[in-house]
PDB file of C-alpha atoms in Angstrom:
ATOM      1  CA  UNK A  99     -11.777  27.425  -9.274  1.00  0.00           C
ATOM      2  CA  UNK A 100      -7.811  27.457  -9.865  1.00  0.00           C
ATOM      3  CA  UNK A 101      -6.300  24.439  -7.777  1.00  0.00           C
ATOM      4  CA  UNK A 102      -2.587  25.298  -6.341  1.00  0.00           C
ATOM      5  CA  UNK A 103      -1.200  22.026  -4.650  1.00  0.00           C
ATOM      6  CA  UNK A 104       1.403  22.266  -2.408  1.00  0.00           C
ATOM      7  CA  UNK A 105       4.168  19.919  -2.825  1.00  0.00           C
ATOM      8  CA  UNK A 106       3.476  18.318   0.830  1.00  0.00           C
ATOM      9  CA  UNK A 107       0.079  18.005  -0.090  1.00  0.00           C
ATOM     10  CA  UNK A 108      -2.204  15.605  -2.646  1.00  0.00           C
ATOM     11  CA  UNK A 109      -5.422  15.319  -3.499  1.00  0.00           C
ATOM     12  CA  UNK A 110      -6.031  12.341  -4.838  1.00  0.00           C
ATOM     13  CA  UNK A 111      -9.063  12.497  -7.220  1.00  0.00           C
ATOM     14  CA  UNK A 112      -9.569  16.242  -8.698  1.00  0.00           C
ATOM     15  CA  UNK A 113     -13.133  15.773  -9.827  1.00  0.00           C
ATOM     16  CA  UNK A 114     -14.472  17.535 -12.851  1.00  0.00           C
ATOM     17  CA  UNK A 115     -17.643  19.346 -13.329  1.00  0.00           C
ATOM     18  CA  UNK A 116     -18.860  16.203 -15.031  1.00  0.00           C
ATOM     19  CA  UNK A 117     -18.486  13.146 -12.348  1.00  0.00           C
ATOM     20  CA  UNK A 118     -18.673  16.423  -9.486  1.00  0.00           C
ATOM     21  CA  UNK A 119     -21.839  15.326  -8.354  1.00  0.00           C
ATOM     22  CA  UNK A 120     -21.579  11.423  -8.078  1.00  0.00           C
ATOM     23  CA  UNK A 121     -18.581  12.284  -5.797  1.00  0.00           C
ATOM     24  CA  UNK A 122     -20.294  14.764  -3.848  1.00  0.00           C
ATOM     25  CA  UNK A 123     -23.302  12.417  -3.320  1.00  0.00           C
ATOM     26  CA  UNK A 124     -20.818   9.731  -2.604  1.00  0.00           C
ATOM     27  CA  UNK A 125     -18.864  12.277  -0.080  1.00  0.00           C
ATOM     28  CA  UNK A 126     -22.255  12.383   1.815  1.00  0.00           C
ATOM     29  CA  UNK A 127     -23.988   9.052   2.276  1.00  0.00           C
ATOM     30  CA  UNK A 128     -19.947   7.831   3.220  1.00  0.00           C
ATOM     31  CA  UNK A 129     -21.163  10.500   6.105  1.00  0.00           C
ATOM     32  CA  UNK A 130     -24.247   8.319   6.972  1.00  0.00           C
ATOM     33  CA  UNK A 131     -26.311  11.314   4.794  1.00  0.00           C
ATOM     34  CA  UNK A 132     -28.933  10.981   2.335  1.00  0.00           C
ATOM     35  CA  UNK A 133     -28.659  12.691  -1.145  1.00  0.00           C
ATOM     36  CA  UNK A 134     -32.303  14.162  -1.750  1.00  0.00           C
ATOM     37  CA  UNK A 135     -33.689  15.402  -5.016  1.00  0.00           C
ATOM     38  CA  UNK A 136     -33.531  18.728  -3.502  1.00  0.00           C
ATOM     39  CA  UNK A 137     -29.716  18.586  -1.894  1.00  0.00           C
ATOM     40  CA  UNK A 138     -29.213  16.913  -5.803  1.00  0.00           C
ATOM     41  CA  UNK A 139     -30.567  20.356  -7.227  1.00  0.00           C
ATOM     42  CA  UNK A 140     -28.656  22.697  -4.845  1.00  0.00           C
ATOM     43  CA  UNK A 141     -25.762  21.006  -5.731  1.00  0.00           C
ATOM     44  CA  UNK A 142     -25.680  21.054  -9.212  1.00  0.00           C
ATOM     45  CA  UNK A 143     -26.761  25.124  -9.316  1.00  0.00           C
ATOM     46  CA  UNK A 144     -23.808  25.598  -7.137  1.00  0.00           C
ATOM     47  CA  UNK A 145     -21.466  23.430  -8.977  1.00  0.00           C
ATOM     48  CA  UNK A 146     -22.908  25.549 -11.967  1.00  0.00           C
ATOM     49  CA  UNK A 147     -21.028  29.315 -10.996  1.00  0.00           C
ATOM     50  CA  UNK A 148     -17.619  29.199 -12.003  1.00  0.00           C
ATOM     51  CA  UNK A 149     -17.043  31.557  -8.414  1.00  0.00           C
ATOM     52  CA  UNK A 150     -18.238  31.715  -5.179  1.00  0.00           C
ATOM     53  CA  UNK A 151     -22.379  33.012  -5.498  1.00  0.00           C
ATOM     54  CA  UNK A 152     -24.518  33.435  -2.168  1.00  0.00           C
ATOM     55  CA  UNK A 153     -27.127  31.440  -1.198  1.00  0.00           C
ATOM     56  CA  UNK A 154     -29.574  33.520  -2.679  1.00  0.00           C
ATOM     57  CA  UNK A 155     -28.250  33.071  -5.827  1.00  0.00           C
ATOM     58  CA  UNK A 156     -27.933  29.211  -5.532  1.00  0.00           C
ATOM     59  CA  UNK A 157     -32.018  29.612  -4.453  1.00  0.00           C
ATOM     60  CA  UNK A 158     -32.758  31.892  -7.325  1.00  0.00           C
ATOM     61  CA  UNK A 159     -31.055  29.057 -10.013  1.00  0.00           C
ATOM     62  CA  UNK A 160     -32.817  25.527  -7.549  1.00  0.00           C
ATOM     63  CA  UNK A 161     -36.108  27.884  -7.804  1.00  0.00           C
ATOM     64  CA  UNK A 162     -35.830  28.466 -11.285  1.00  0.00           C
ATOM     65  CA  UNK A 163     -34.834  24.886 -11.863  1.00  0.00           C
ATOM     66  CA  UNK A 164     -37.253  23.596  -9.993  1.00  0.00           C
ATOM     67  CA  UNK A 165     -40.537  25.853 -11.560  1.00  0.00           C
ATOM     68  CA  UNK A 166     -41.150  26.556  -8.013  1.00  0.00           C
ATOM     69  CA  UNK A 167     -40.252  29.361  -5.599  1.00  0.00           C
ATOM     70  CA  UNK A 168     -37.396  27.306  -2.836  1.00  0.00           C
ATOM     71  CA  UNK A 169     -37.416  29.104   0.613  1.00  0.00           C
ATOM     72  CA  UNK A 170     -33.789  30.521   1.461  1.00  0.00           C
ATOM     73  CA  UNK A 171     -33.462  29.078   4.570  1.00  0.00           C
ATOM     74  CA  UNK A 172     -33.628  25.398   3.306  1.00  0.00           C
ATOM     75  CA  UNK A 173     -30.737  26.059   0.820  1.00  0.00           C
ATOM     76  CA  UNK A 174     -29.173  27.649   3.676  1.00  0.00           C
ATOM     77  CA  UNK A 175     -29.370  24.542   5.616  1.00  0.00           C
ATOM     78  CA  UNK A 176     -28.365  22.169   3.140  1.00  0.00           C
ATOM     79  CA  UNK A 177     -25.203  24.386   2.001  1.00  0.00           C
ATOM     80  CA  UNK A 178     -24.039  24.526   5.546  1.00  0.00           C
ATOM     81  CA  UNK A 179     -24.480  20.425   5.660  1.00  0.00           C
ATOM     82  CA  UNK A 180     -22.344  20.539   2.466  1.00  0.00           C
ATOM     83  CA  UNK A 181     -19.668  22.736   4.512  1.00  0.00           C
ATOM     84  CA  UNK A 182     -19.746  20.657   7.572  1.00  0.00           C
ATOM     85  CA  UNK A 183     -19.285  17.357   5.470  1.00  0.00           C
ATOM     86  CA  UNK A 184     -16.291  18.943   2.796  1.00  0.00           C
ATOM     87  CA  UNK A 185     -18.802  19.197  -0.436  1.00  0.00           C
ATOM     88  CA  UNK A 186     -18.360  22.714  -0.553  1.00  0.00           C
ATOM     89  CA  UNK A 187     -16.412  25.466   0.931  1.00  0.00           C
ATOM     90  CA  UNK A 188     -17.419  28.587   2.539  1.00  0.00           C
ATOM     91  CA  UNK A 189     -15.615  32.382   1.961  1.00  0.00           C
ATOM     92  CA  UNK A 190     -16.303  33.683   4.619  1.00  0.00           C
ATOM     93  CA  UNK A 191     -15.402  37.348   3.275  1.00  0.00           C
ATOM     94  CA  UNK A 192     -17.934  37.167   0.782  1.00  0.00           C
ATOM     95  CA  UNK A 193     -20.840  35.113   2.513  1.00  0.00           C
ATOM     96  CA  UNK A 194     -20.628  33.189  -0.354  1.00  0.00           C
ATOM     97  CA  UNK A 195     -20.044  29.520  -1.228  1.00  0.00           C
ATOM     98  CA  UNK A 196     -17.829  27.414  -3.726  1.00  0.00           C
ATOM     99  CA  UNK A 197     -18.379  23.621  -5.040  1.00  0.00           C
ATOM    100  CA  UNK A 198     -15.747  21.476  -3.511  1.00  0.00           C
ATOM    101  CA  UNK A 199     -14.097  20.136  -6.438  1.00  0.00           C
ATOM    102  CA  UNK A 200     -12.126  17.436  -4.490  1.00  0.00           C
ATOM    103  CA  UNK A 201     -14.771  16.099  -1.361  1.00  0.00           C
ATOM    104  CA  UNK A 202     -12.882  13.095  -0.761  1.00  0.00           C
ATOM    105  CA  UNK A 203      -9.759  15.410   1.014  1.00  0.00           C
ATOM    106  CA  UNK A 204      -9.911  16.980   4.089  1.00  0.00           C
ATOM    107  CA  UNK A 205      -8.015  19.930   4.530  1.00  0.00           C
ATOM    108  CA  UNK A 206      -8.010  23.864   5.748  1.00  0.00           C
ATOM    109  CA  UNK A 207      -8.297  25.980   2.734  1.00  0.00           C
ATOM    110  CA  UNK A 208      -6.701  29.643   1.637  1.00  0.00           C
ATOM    111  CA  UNK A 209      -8.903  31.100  -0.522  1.00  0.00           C
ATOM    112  CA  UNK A 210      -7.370  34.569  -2.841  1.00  0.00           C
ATOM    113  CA  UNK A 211     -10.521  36.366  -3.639  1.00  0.00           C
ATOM    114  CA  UNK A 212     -10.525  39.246  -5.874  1.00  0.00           C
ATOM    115  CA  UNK A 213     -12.381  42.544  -4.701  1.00  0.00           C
ATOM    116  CA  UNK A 214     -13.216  43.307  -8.521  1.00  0.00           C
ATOM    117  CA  UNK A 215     -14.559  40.325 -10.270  1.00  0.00           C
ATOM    118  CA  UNK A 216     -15.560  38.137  -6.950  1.00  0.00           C
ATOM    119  CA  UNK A 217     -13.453  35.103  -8.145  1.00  0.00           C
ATOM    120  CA  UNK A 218     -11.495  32.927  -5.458  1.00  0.00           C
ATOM    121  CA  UNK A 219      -8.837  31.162  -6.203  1.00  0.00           C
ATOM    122  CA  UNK A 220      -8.231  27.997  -3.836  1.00  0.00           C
ATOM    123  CA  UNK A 221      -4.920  27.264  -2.561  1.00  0.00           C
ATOM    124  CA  UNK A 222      -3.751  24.582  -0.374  1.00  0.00           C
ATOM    125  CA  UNK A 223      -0.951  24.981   1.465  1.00  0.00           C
ATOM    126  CA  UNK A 224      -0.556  22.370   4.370  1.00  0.00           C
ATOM    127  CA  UNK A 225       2.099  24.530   6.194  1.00  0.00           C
ATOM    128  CA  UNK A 226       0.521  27.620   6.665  1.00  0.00           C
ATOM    129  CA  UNK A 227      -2.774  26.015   7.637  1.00  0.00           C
ATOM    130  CA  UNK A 228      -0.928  23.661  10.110  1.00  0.00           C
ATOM    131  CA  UNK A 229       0.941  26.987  11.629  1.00  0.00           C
ATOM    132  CA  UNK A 230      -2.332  28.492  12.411  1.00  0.00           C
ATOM    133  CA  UNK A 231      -3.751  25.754  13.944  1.00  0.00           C
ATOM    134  CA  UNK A 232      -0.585  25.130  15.776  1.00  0.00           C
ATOM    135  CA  UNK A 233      -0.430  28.884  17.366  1.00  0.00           C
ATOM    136  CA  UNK A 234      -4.191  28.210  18.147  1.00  0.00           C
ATOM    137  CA  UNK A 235      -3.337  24.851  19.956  1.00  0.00           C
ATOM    138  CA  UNK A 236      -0.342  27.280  21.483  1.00  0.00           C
ATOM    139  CA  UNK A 237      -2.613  30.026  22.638  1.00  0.00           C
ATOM    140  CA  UNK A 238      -4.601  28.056  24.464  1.00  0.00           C
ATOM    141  CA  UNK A 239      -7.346  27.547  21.874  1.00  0.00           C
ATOM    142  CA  UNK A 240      -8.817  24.668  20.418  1.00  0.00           C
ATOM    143  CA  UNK A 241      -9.301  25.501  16.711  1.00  0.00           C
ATOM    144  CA  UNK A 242     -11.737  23.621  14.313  1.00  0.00           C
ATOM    145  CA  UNK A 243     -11.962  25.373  10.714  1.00  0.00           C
ATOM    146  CA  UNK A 244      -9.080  27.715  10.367  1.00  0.00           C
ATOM    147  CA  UNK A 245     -10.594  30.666   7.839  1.00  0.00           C
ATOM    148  CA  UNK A 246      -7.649  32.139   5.744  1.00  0.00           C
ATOM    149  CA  UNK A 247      -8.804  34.635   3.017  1.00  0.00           C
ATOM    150  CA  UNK A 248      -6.770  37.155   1.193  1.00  0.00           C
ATOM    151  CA  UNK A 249      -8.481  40.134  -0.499  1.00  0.00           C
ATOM    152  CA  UNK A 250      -6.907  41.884  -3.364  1.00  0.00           C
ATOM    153  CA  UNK A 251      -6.988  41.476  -7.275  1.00  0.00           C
ATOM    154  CA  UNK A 252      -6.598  38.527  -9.288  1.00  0.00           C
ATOM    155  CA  UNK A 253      -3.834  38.256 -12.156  1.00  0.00           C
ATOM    156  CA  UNK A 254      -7.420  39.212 -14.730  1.00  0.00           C
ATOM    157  CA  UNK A 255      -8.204  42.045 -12.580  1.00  0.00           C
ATOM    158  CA  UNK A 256      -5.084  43.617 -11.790  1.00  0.00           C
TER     159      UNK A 256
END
């Protein structure tokens, strides 16, 4: 996943694939959360796809991983915990989920995902995000996760 800062906006720690985890797990007992064995294994087959993958997929790779079949519905569950608590991110447009590759930082995400390949490329843009929440505050509405997704074809692709 392609990180674009914008200049308002810093990260802090940008986590690799190889201290990923520790942070994740870290990201969720900091949220009074316990790091299982299997929220360990979901984890590290979604931190494995370089794009966003389903959560079928991510139970097809804990299943194989695990030499035993995983029911969908638990993954599910514990890939919507790692939404609600900023260990992964959700597109929306693809029903399909992304390793978080910076936990620690809160923040509304854009996500550019190309129609051919399926890749999304995560941008942060601080102004944008705060404009939508701001016409949502504006209109009346109290938003909570602003979803901003842009379909097309990556630089690869196009």
């Amino acid at each position: 996943m392609e990180i674009m800062a914008h200049p308002a906006h810093s990260h802090g720690q940008h986590h690799s694939r190889a201290d990923l985890a520790a942070a994740a797990q870290a990201r969720l007992k900091s949220a009074g959360e316990q790091w299982t064995p299997l929220r360990a294994t979901v984890f590290a087959a979604l931190a494995g796809y370089d794009r966003p993958v389903s959560a079928y997929d991510v139970t097809d790779a804990v299943s194989t991983a695990s030499g035993r079949r995983i029911a969908a519905n638990s993954v599910y569950r514990i890939l919507d915990l790692f939404v609600a608590n900023n260990v992964a991110s959700r597109v929306e447009s693809a029903n399909a989920f992304i390793a978080n590759v910076h936990p620690d930082c809160p923040h509304d995400c854009i996500f550019l995902v190309c129609d051919r390949c399926g890749g999304a490329t995560h941008v942060d843009d601080d102004r944008i995000t705060g404009d939508v929440r701001s016409a949502a505050l504006a209109a009346g509405f109290t938003p909570v996760r602003p979803v901003i997704e842009v379909r097309g074809l990556c630089a690869n692709c196009a």
